[in-house]
Amino acid sequence: MHTLYFDLRDTKGQQKLIEDNISAAAKLLRDGALVAIPTETVYGLGANGLDGAAVRRIFEAKGRPQDNPLILHLTGPQWLPRYCRDIPPMAYVLARKFWPGPLTMILKRGDLVPDETTAGLDTVGVRCPNHPVTLAIIREAGVPIAAPSANLSGRPSCTSAADVIEDMDGKIEGVVDGGPCAVGVESTILDLTGDQPRLLRPGGLPVEELERLIGPIAVDKAVTGTLAEGERPRAPGMKYRHYAPKAPVTVVTGAPAKSAREIRRQVGPSSGVICFDEYTGLFTGQVVRAIGPVEDKLAQAQRVFEALRSFDSSAVTEIYAQCPDGQGLGMAVGNRLKKAAGFHVVEADSEKIVLGLTGGTGAGKSSALAVIQKLGGTVLDCDRVYHKMLAENEEMQKAVGRTFPGVFRPDGSLDRRKLGQEVFMKKEQLEKLNAIVYHFLVPEIEKQLNATADGIYAVDAINLLESGLDQVCDRTVAITSPTELRVRRIMARDRITEQYARMRITAQKPDEYYRSKCSCELNNDADTAEEFQAAAKRFFSRLIRSVREEKQNRTL
Ligand code: TXA
Ligand code: MG
């Protein structure tokens, strides 16, 4: 079977041709055929909404679950009494203001509407699409047209006739090409059958505009993705995985500059990116889809589905998407992205993540810290803080002076060499010094971390575990490495003999110690620095992501 293609874009001035196409499409629909129709939101897959058999074929063509009802498309509010009952006055107020337009109202269902259209519910969704061609087709057909979005079930919706052909060619009788959709996201669905108007799906009509006219609107839980396991949403369609490209999607929320930076931190060579126009330059190595400037939510709505769709024909293995704020059309765009991501959302600007790194000499701690910095993190060098405190913190100086009399010169300055001699090779003395240092250092590091902005921090401390600094970290990472590799690295780095390198390693705690005490381990068995850096980047990206997810789950 061939799908008939009615091109109503390039027929400018050819009134007769347009009318013929409209009549042909209307006749097909009246006869029980399936015809995809343009609307201002997305393309719909239309059938005569009063013909149960025709409507059943919609479900087959889309592979749509049977319990997901369809929206009836009308030419205006004058059709409401035919297909609905107990219509509240508010429905007419809304229709007068917003129809034709991207508003679907859920009302009590009239007797003429078959079970197939409403999936057996006693309510029905109705809307009047704002597209001259489709309005003319419905008028000519003389019946309400049941039409879900014209995509295969689960795929992103279609915003052009080409998208429809991609999904539906051969499965339906016709496609009416009315050009690209002006809004680009589906209609806003408002349930008017309860005590209070309730938003079931944010869409092309911003909820703020509705509230301006009718006052506060309740927001259904399914909109924000907070349905509990097994809980049933009021709009059955909201429970399905939707709009999803083949590759898994991660949505990054937060201020655009931050979300862009966060995505940049996370992307790998095979990641795809959906971003605002302003940030494309950050992702030159990626498959990028720009969906419009930060401030242009309409452009974002128009392009979001096409962007999601387009990745299916590329080789990306994961997709990151910047998310607009929830104002105006941003609520619908963000909702579609989050649904495409199965609500896998990362908040770019709300957390502080603290990683503690420790390990023996030559294992690769410095390289690992450098990688964290490359990922946008900040390193807190505890050794430096300690030396600064010894020079400046009077309380700490007093405590050291009491335990090690004579290490401060008469002018009050510290004689470091003397202090070194006091503790060198004297285990007990060293322990006393450490106890003092830890006592002052831990609260100081804590204070510094509290005073910093959100972001990623790496605490670099030789005695991370002994000092108690591990308590301020979200994760502690043991950097370990096979002894032979460490020997070679230290020899090259410090230009020392093999014997001396081995001595330095044996004087320190073994890898096993760090491994058993830290929350995770990064083993450096790489032959080259580049290899280790690449491994460390993967390791820390994953670690940061998992800490972030854990924090988000905690705050849900
Ligand atoms: O913009 C749109 O609304 C597009 C164009 C084609 O008009 N249509 C569209 O249809 O998005 P569809 O089937 O993809 O989404 C309709 C949504 C589904 O989530 C469905 O569960 C919900 O509306 N729905 C339909 N009738 C309902 C009812 N009686 N009660 C609650 N939810 C309903
Ligand atoms: Mg749909």
Coordinates of C-alpha atoms and ligand atoms in Angstrom, one line a residue:
M1 CA 0.0 0.0 0.0
H2 CA 1.2 3.5 -0.8
T3 CA 0.5 6.4 1.4
L4 CA -1.0 9.3 -0.5
Y5 CA 0.9 12.5 -0.1
F6 CA -1.1 15.8 -0.2
D7 CA 1.3 18.7 -0.5
L8 CA -0.4 21.8 0.8
R9 CA 2.7 23.9 1.3
D10 CA 3.8 24.7 -2.3
T11 CA 0.4 25.2 -3.8
K12 CA 0.4 28.9 -3.3
G13 CA -2.4 30.6 -5.2
Q14 CA -3.6 27.3 -6.6
Q15 CA -6.9 27.5 -4.7
K16 CA -8.5 24.7 -6.8
L17 CA -5.6 22.3 -6.1
I18 CA -5.8 23.0 -2.3
E19 CA -9.5 22.5 -2.2
D20 CA -9.2 19.2 -4.2
N21 CA -6.6 17.9 -1.7
I22 CA -8.7 19.0 1.3
S23 CA -11.8 17.2 -0.2
A24 CA -9.8 14.1 -1.0
A25 CA -8.4 13.9 2.6
A26 CA -11.8 14.6 4.1
K27 CA -13.4 11.8 1.9
L28 CA -10.7 9.3 3.0
L29 CA -11.4 10.1 6.6
R30 CA -15.1 9.8 6.2
D31 CA -14.6 6.4 4.6
G32 CA -12.7 5.1 7.6
A33 CA -9.2 5.7 6.4
L34 CA -6.2 7.0 8.4
V35 CA -4.8 10.3 7.3
A36 CA -2.1 12.3 9.1
I37 CA -3.0 15.9 9.4
P38 CA -0.9 19.0 10.3
T39 CA -1.8 21.0 13.4
E40 CA -0.1 23.9 15.0
T41 CA 1.3 21.6 17.8
V42 CA 2.4 18.4 16.1
Y43 CA 1.2 16.2 13.3
G44 CA -1.9 14.1 14.2
L45 CA -2.8 10.6 13.0
G46 CA -6.4 11.2 12.1
A47 CA -9.5 8.9 11.8
N48 CA -13.2 9.5 12.0
G49 CA -13.6 9.7 15.8
L50 CA -17.1 8.3 15.7
D51 CA -16.0 5.2 13.8
G52 CA -14.8 2.6 16.3
A53 CA -13.3 0.4 13.6
A54 CA -11.3 3.3 12.1
V55 CA -10.1 4.3 15.5
R56 CA -8.9 0.8 16.2
R57 CA -6.6 1.0 13.2
I58 CA -4.9 4.1 14.7
F59 CA -3.8 2.0 17.7
E60 CA -2.5 -0.7 15.3
A61 CA -0.6 1.7 13.1
K62 CA 1.1 3.4 16.1
G63 CA 1.6 0.3 18.2
R64 CA -0.2 2.3 20.9
P65 CA -1.3 0.7 24.2
Q66 CA -5.1 0.1 24.1
D67 CA -5.7 2.0 27.4
N68 CA -4.5 5.3 26.0
P69 CA -7.4 7.5 24.9
L70 CA -7.4 9.9 21.9
I71 CA -8.2 13.5 21.6
L72 CA -11.2 14.5 19.4
H73 CA -10.5 17.4 17.1
L74 CA -13.4 19.8 16.5
T75 CA -13.9 22.9 14.4
G76 CA -15.0 25.0 17.4
P77 CA -17.0 25.1 20.7
Q78 CA -20.3 24.8 18.8
W79 CA -19.6 21.1 18.5
L80 CA -19.1 20.5 22.2
P81 CA -22.7 19.7 23.1
R82 CA -22.8 16.9 20.4
Y83 CA -19.9 15.0 21.9
C84 CA -19.8 16.0 25.6
R85 CA -22.2 16.4 28.5
D86 CA -22.4 18.3 31.7
I87 CA -20.2 21.0 30.2
P88 CA -19.1 23.5 32.8
P89 CA -19.4 27.2 31.8
M90 CA -15.6 27.5 32.2
A91 CA -15.1 25.2 29.2
Y92 CA -16.8 27.9 27.0
V93 CA -14.9 30.7 28.6
L94 CA -11.6 28.8 27.8
A95 CA -12.7 27.8 24.3
R96 CA -13.7 31.4 23.4
K97 CA -10.3 32.7 24.5
F98 CA -7.9 29.9 23.4
W99 CA -9.6 28.1 20.5
P100 CA -8.5 27.4 17.8
G101 CA -5.3 26.7 19.7
P102 CA -3.1 24.3 21.7
L103 CA -5.6 23.6 24.5
T104 CA -7.2 20.2 25.1
M105 CA -10.1 20.1 27.6
I106 CA -11.1 16.8 29.3
L107 CA -14.9 16.8 29.6
K108 CA -17.7 14.3 30.3
R109 CA -18.1 12.1 27.3
G110 CA -21.3 12.2 25.2
D111 CA -23.1 9.0 23.9
L112 CA -22.0 9.5 20.3
V113 CA -18.3 8.9 21.1
P114 CA -17.3 5.2 20.9
D115 CA -15.3 3.4 23.5
E116 CA -12.4 3.0 21.1
T117 CA -11.8 6.8 21.1
T118 CA -11.8 7.2 24.9
A119 CA -10.3 3.8 25.8
G120 CA -13.5 3.2 27.7
L121 CA -13.3 6.3 29.9
D122 CA -16.4 8.3 30.7
T123 CA -14.5 11.4 29.8
V124 CA -13.2 12.7 26.4
G125 CA -10.4 15.1 25.4
V126 CA -11.5 17.8 22.9
R127 CA -9.6 20.4 21.1
C128 CA -9.8 22.8 18.1
P129 CA -6.5 22.8 16.3
N130 CA -5.2 26.1 14.9
H131 CA -4.3 25.1 11.3
P132 CA -6.4 26.3 8.4
V133 CA -6.0 23.2 6.3
T134 CA -6.9 20.8 9.1
L135 CA -9.9 22.9 10.1
A136 CA -11.1 22.8 6.5
I137 CA -10.6 19.1 6.4
I138 CA -12.6 18.5 9.6
R139 CA -15.3 20.9 8.4
E140 CA -15.6 19.1 5.1
A141 CA -15.5 15.6 6.7
G142 CA -18.3 16.7 9.0
V143 CA -17.2 14.4 11.9
P144 CA -14.8 15.0 14.8
I145 CA -11.4 13.6 14.0
A146 CA -9.7 11.4 16.6
A147 CA -6.0 12.1 16.4
P148 CA -3.0 11.1 18.5
S149 CA 0.4 12.5 17.6
A150 CA 1.4 10.8 14.4
N151 CA 4.6 9.2 15.7
L152 CA 5.1 5.5 16.3
S153 CA 4.3 4.9 20.0
G154 CA 7.2 5.8 22.2
R155 CA 9.1 7.9 19.6
P156 CA 9.3 11.7 19.6
S157 CA 6.3 13.4 18.0
C158 CA 6.3 14.4 14.4
T159 CA 6.6 18.1 13.6
S160 CA 6.9 17.8 9.8
A161 CA 5.3 15.6 7.1
A162 CA 8.7 14.0 6.6
D163 CA 8.8 12.8 10.2
V164 CA 5.3 11.3 9.7
I165 CA 6.4 9.5 6.5
E166 CA 9.5 8.1 8.4
D167 CA 7.2 6.5 11.0
M168 CA 4.0 5.8 9.1
D169 CA 4.7 5.2 5.4
G170 CA 2.8 2.2 4.2
K171 CA 0.7 2.0 7.4
I172 CA -1.8 4.7 6.7
E173 CA -3.7 6.0 3.6
G174 CA -2.6 9.6 3.5
V175 CA -0.4 12.4 4.8
V176 CA -1.3 16.0 4.4
D177 CA 1.7 18.2 4.3
G178 CA 0.9 21.5 5.9
G179 CA 4.5 22.6 6.6
P180 CA 6.4 22.6 9.8
C181 CA 4.4 22.9 13.0
A182 CA 4.3 26.4 14.4
V183 CA 4.3 25.5 18.1
G184 CA 6.1 22.1 18.0
V185 CA 5.0 20.6 21.3
E186 CA 1.5 19.0 21.9
S187 CA -1.5 20.8 23.3
T188 CA -1.8 21.6 27.0
I189 CA -4.3 19.2 28.6
L190 CA -6.7 20.6 31.2
D191 CA -9.1 18.3 33.1
L192 CA -12.3 20.1 33.8
T193 CA -14.2 17.2 35.3
G194 CA -13.0 17.5 38.9
D195 CA -13.5 20.1 41.6
Q196 CA -10.6 22.2 40.4
P197 CA -9.1 22.5 36.9
R198 CA -6.1 20.2 36.7
L199 CA -3.2 20.3 34.4
L200 CA -2.6 16.8 33.0
R201 CA 0.1 17.7 30.5
P202 CA 1.9 21.0 30.0
G203 CA 1.9 22.0 26.3
G204 CA 1.8 24.7 23.7
L205 CA -0.5 26.9 25.8
P206 CA 1.5 28.1 28.9
V207 CA -0.2 27.4 32.2
E208 CA 0.4 31.0 33.2
E209 CA -2.0 32.1 30.5
L210 CA -4.7 29.7 31.6
E211 CA -4.3 30.8 35.2
R212 CA -4.6 34.5 34.2
L213 CA -8.0 33.7 32.9
I214 CA -9.4 31.1 35.3
G215 CA -7.2 31.3 38.5
P216 CA -5.2 28.6 40.2
I217 CA -4.7 25.2 38.4
A218 CA -3.7 22.0 40.1
V219 CA -0.8 20.2 38.6
D220 CA -1.1 16.5 38.2
K221 CA 1.7 14.4 39.7
A222 CA 2.5 12.7 36.4
V223 CA 3.6 16.0 35.0
T224 CA 6.6 16.2 37.4
G225 CA 7.3 12.5 37.2
T226 CA 6.7 11.9 40.9
L227 CA 4.2 9.1 40.5
A228 CA 4.8 6.3 42.8
E229 CA 5.4 2.8 41.5
G230 CA 2.0 1.4 40.3
E231 CA 0.2 4.8 40.7
R232 CA -2.1 5.6 37.8
P233 CA -1.9 9.0 36.1
R234 CA -5.1 10.7 35.1
A235 CA -4.0 11.1 31.5
P236 CA -3.1 7.4 30.8
G237 CA -0.6 8.4 28.2
M238 CA 1.6 10.1 30.8
K239 CA 2.7 6.8 32.3
Y240 CA 4.5 5.5 29.2
R241 CA 8.1 6.0 28.2
H242 CA 7.7 8.7 25.6
Y243 CA 9.5 10.8 23.0
A244 CA 12.6 8.6 23.6
P245 CA 15.4 8.3 21.1
K246 CA 17.3 5.0 21.1
A247 CA 20.2 6.4 23.1
P248 CA 19.5 7.1 26.8
V249 CA 19.0 10.8 27.6
T250 CA 20.2 12.8 30.6
V251 CA 18.6 16.2 31.2
V252 CA 20.7 18.8 32.9
T253 CA 18.7 21.6 34.6
G254 CA 20.0 24.8 36.2
A255 CA 21.2 28.1 34.9
P256 CA 22.2 27.7 31.2
A257 CA 25.9 28.6 31.7
K258 CA 26.1 26.0 34.5
S259 CA 24.2 23.2 32.7
A260 CA 26.3 23.8 29.6
R261 CA 29.5 23.5 31.7
E262 CA 28.1 20.4 33.5
I263 CA 27.4 18.7 30.1
R264 CA 30.8 19.6 28.9
R265 CA 32.2 17.9 31.9
Q266 CA 30.2 14.7 31.3
V267 CA 30.4 14.2 27.5
G268 CA 32.5 11.5 26.0
P269 CA 33.5 11.1 22.3
S270 CA 30.2 9.3 21.4
S271 CA 27.8 11.6 23.4
G272 CA 25.2 13.7 21.6
V273 CA 24.2 17.1 22.9
I274 CA 21.0 19.1 22.8
C275 CA 21.9 22.7 23.8
F276 CA 20.9 26.3 23.4
D277 CA 22.4 28.2 20.5
E278 CA 24.7 30.1 22.8
Y279 CA 26.6 27.0 23.8
T280 CA 27.2 25.1 20.6
G281 CA 30.9 26.3 20.7
L282 CA 31.5 24.2 23.8
F283 CA 30.7 21.0 22.0
T284 CA 32.7 21.1 18.8
G285 CA 33.6 17.4 19.1
Q286 CA 30.1 16.3 19.7
V287 CA 27.0 15.6 17.6
V288 CA 25.1 18.7 18.6
R289 CA 21.5 19.9 18.1
A290 CA 20.9 23.5 18.9
I291 CA 17.3 24.1 19.8
G292 CA 17.3 27.9 19.8
P293 CA 18.6 30.8 22.0
V294 CA 18.1 30.6 25.8
E295 CA 15.4 33.2 25.7
D296 CA 13.5 31.9 22.7
K297 CA 11.3 29.2 24.2
L298 CA 9.1 29.0 21.0
A299 CA 12.1 28.1 18.9
Q300 CA 13.0 25.4 21.5
A301 CA 9.5 24.0 21.4
Q302 CA 9.6 24.0 17.6
R303 CA 12.9 22.1 17.5
V304 CA 12.9 19.8 20.5
F305 CA 11.2 16.8 18.9
E306 CA 13.2 17.0 15.7
A307 CA 16.4 17.2 17.8
L308 CA 15.5 14.1 19.8
R309 CA 14.5 12.2 16.6
S310 CA 17.7 13.1 14.7
F311 CA 19.9 11.2 17.1
D312 CA 18.4 7.9 15.9
S313 CA 20.2 8.2 12.6
S314 CA 23.6 9.0 14.3
A315 CA 25.9 6.7 16.2
V316 CA 25.6 8.5 19.6
T317 CA 25.5 6.2 22.6
E318 CA 24.1 8.7 25.1
I319 CA 22.5 12.2 24.9
Y320 CA 22.8 15.1 27.2
A321 CA 20.2 17.9 27.0
Q322 CA 20.1 21.4 28.5
C323 CA 16.8 22.1 30.0
P324 CA 15.0 25.5 29.8
D325 CA 13.5 27.0 33.0
G326 CA 9.8 26.2 33.7
Q327 CA 8.4 29.6 32.6
G328 CA 6.0 29.8 29.7
L329 CA 6.6 27.2 27.0
G330 CA 9.7 26.1 29.0
M331 CA 7.5 23.9 31.1
A332 CA 6.4 21.9 28.1
V333 CA 9.8 21.7 26.5
G334 CA 11.4 20.6 29.8
N335 CA 8.6 18.1 30.4
R336 CA 9.2 16.5 26.9
L337 CA 12.9 16.3 27.5
K338 CA 12.5 14.8 31.0
K339 CA 10.1 12.2 29.7
A340 CA 12.5 11.4 26.9
A341 CA 15.0 10.9 29.7
G342 CA 12.7 8.7 31.8
F343 CA 13.1 11.6 34.3
H344 CA 16.8 11.0 34.5
V345 CA 17.6 14.6 35.5
V346 CA 20.8 16.1 36.8
E347 CA 20.7 19.4 38.6
A348 CA 23.7 21.4 37.5
D349 CA 23.9 24.0 40.2
S350 CA 22.6 22.7 43.4
E351 CA 25.3 20.6 44.9
K352 CA 28.7 20.6 46.4
I353 CA 30.5 17.3 45.8
V354 CA 33.6 16.6 47.9
L355 CA 36.0 13.8 46.9
G356 CA 38.9 12.9 49.2
L357 CA 42.0 11.5 47.4
T358 CA 44.8 9.5 49.1
G359 CA 47.4 6.9 48.3
G360 CA 51.1 6.3 48.3
T361 CA 53.8 8.1 46.4
G362 CA 54.1 7.3 42.7
A363 CA 50.6 5.9 42.5
G364 CA 49.2 8.8 40.5
K365 CA 47.4 11.1 43.0
S366 CA 48.7 14.3 41.4
S367 CA 47.6 13.2 37.9
A368 CA 44.2 12.2 39.3
L369 CA 43.9 15.6 40.9
A370 CA 44.8 17.3 37.6
V371 CA 42.0 15.3 35.9
I372 CA 39.5 16.5 38.5
Q373 CA 40.6 20.0 37.8
K374 CA 40.1 19.4 34.1
L375 CA 36.6 18.3 34.9
G376 CA 36.0 21.6 36.5
G377 CA 36.8 20.7 40.1
T378 CA 38.8 22.6 42.6
V379 CA 41.6 21.0 44.6
L380 CA 42.0 21.8 48.3
D381 CA 45.7 21.2 49.1
C382 CA 45.6 20.3 52.8
D383 CA 49.4 20.4 53.2
R384 CA 49.3 24.0 52.1
V385 CA 46.5 24.9 54.5
Y386 CA 48.5 23.2 57.3
H387 CA 51.6 25.2 56.6
K388 CA 49.7 28.4 56.4
M389 CA 48.0 27.6 59.7
L390 CA 51.3 26.9 61.4
A391 CA 52.5 30.3 60.3
E392 CA 49.4 32.3 61.1
N393 CA 47.0 30.5 63.5
E394 CA 47.9 31.5 67.1
E395 CA 45.9 28.8 68.8
M396 CA 47.6 26.1 66.8
Q397 CA 51.0 27.7 67.4
K398 CA 50.4 27.7 71.1
A399 CA 49.5 24.1 71.1
V400 CA 52.5 23.1 69.1
G401 CA 54.7 25.3 71.3
R402 CA 53.4 23.7 74.5
T403 CA 54.2 20.2 73.2
F404 CA 57.5 21.0 71.5
P405 CA 59.1 23.8 73.5
G406 CA 61.7 25.7 71.7
V407 CA 60.4 25.2 68.1
F408 CA 59.3 28.8 67.9
R409 CA 62.1 31.4 67.7
P410 CA 62.0 34.4 70.1
D411 CA 60.5 36.5 67.3
G412 CA 57.6 34.0 67.2
S413 CA 58.4 32.4 63.9
L414 CA 58.5 28.7 63.5
D415 CA 61.8 26.9 63.2
R416 CA 60.6 24.2 60.8
R417 CA 63.9 22.4 60.7
K418 CA 63.8 22.0 64.5
L419 CA 60.2 20.8 64.5
G420 CA 61.2 18.3 61.8
Q421 CA 64.1 17.0 63.9
E422 CA 61.7 16.6 66.9
V423 CA 59.4 14.3 65.0
F424 CA 61.7 12.7 62.5
M425 CA 62.0 9.0 63.2
K426 CA 60.3 9.4 66.6
K427 CA 56.9 7.8 66.2
E428 CA 55.4 9.0 69.4
Q429 CA 56.4 12.6 68.8
L430 CA 55.1 12.5 65.3
E431 CA 51.8 11.2 66.6
K432 CA 51.6 14.1 69.1
L433 CA 52.2 16.6 66.3
N434 CA 49.6 14.9 64.0
A435 CA 47.0 15.0 66.8
I436 CA 47.4 18.8 67.1
V437 CA 47.4 19.3 63.4
Y438 CA 44.3 17.2 62.8
H439 CA 42.6 19.0 65.7
F440 CA 42.9 22.3 63.9
L441 CA 43.1 21.3 60.3
V442 CA 39.8 19.4 60.0
P443 CA 37.5 22.2 61.2
E444 CA 39.5 24.7 59.0
I445 CA 39.0 22.6 55.9
E446 CA 35.3 22.1 56.8
K447 CA 35.0 25.9 57.2
Q448 CA 36.7 26.5 53.8
L449 CA 34.4 24.0 52.1
N450 CA 31.3 25.6 53.6
A451 CA 32.4 29.0 52.4
T452 CA 32.8 27.9 48.8
A453 CA 30.3 27.9 46.0
D454 CA 28.6 24.7 44.8
G455 CA 30.8 22.5 42.6
I456 CA 33.3 19.7 42.8
Y457 CA 36.1 19.7 45.3
A458 CA 39.0 17.4 45.7
V459 CA 40.5 17.2 49.2
D460 CA 44.2 16.4 48.7
A461 CA 45.6 15.1 52.0
I462 CA 48.4 12.6 52.7
N463 CA 46.7 11.6 56.0
L464 CA 43.1 11.9 54.7
L465 CA 42.0 8.8 56.6
E466 CA 44.0 9.2 59.8
S467 CA 43.1 12.9 60.2
G468 CA 39.3 12.4 60.0
L469 CA 39.2 14.5 56.9
D470 CA 37.5 11.6 55.2
Q471 CA 34.4 12.6 57.3
V472 CA 33.9 15.7 55.2
C473 CA 34.1 13.8 51.9
D474 CA 31.2 12.4 49.9
R475 CA 33.6 9.7 48.7
T476 CA 37.2 8.8 49.5
V477 CA 39.3 7.5 46.6
A478 CA 42.3 5.3 47.1
I479 CA 44.8 5.8 44.2
T480 CA 46.7 2.5 44.0
S481 CA 49.2 1.1 41.6
P482 CA 51.3 -2.0 41.2
T483 CA 54.7 -1.6 43.0
E484 CA 56.8 -2.1 39.9
L485 CA 55.1 0.7 38.1
R486 CA 55.4 3.0 41.1
V487 CA 59.1 2.3 41.3
R488 CA 59.6 3.2 37.7
R489 CA 57.5 6.4 38.0
I490 CA 59.3 7.6 41.2
M491 CA 62.7 6.9 39.7
A492 CA 61.9 9.0 36.6
R493 CA 60.1 11.7 38.5
D494 CA 62.6 12.3 41.3
R495 CA 65.7 11.0 39.5
I496 CA 66.6 8.6 42.2
T497 CA 68.0 5.1 42.3
E498 CA 65.8 2.0 42.2
Q499 CA 66.9 1.0 45.7
Y500 CA 65.9 4.3 47.1
A501 CA 62.6 4.3 45.3
R502 CA 61.8 0.9 46.7
M503 CA 62.7 2.1 50.2
R504 CA 60.4 5.1 49.9
I505 CA 57.5 2.8 48.9
T506 CA 58.1 0.3 51.7
A507 CA 58.2 3.1 54.2
Q508 CA 54.7 3.9 53.4
K509 CA 51.4 2.2 54.0
P510 CA 50.6 -0.6 51.5
D511 CA 47.9 -0.2 48.8
E512 CA 45.8 -2.7 50.8
Y513 CA 45.5 -0.2 53.6
Y514 CA 44.0 2.5 51.4
R515 CA 41.9 0.0 49.5
S516 CA 40.3 -1.3 52.6
K517 CA 39.6 2.1 54.1
C518 CA 38.4 4.2 51.2
S519 CA 35.0 4.1 49.6
C520 CA 36.4 3.4 46.2
E521 CA 39.7 2.7 44.4
L522 CA 41.3 4.0 41.2
N523 CA 44.0 1.6 40.3
N524 CA 46.7 3.0 38.1
D525 CA 48.1 0.2 36.0
A526 CA 48.5 2.3 32.9
D527 CA 51.7 2.3 31.0
T528 CA 51.5 5.9 30.0
A529 CA 50.3 9.1 31.7
E530 CA 47.8 9.7 28.8
E531 CA 46.3 6.3 29.4
F532 CA 45.9 6.9 33.1
Q533 CA 44.4 10.3 32.5
A534 CA 41.8 8.9 30.2
A535 CA 40.9 6.2 32.7
A536 CA 40.8 8.7 35.5
K537 CA 38.5 10.9 33.5
R538 CA 36.1 8.1 33.0
F539 CA 36.3 7.1 36.6
F540 CA 35.7 10.5 38.1
S541 CA 32.9 11.4 35.6
R542 CA 31.1 8.3 36.6
L543 CA 31.8 8.8 40.3
I544 CA 30.6 12.4 40.2
R545 CA 27.5 11.4 38.4
S546 CA 26.7 8.7 41.0
V547 CA 27.2 11.0 43.9
R548 CA 25.0 13.6 42.3
E549 CA 22.3 11.1 41.6
E550 CA 22.5 9.9 45.2
K551 CA 22.1 13.5 46.5
Q552 CA 19.2 14.2 44.2
N553 CA 17.4 11.0 45.3
R554 CA 17.9 12.2 48.9
T555 CA 16.3 15.5 48.2
L556 CA 13.3 14.2 46.3
Ligands
TXA1 O1 -1.4 18.7 20.4 C1 -1.9 17.6 20.6 O2 -2.7 17.4 21.5 C2 -1.7 16.5 19.5 C3 -2.3 17.0 18.2 C4 -2.2 15.9 17.2 O3 -3.6 17.4 18.4 N1 -2.3 15.2 20.0 C5 -1.7 14.5 20.9 O4 -2.4 13.3 21.1 O5 -0.8 14.8 21.6 P1 -1.7 12.1 21.9 O6 -2.7 11.0 21.8 O7 -0.3 11.9 21.5 O8 -1.8 12.5 23.4 C6 -3.0 12.7 24.1 C7 -2.9 12.6 25.6 C8 -2.5 11.2 26.1 O9 -1.6 11.4 27.1 C9 -3.8 10.7 26.6 O10 -3.7 9.8 27.6 C10 -4.5 12.0 27.1 O11 -4.1 12.9 26.1 N2 -6.0 11.9 27.1 C11 -6.8 11.7 26.0 N3 -8.0 11.6 26.4 C12 -8.1 11.7 27.7 C13 -9.1 11.6 28.7 N4 -10.3 11.4 28.4 N5 -8.7 11.7 30.0 C14 -7.4 11.9 30.3 N6 -6.4 12.0 29.5 C15 -6.7 11.9 28.2
MG2 MG 1.7 11.4 21.6

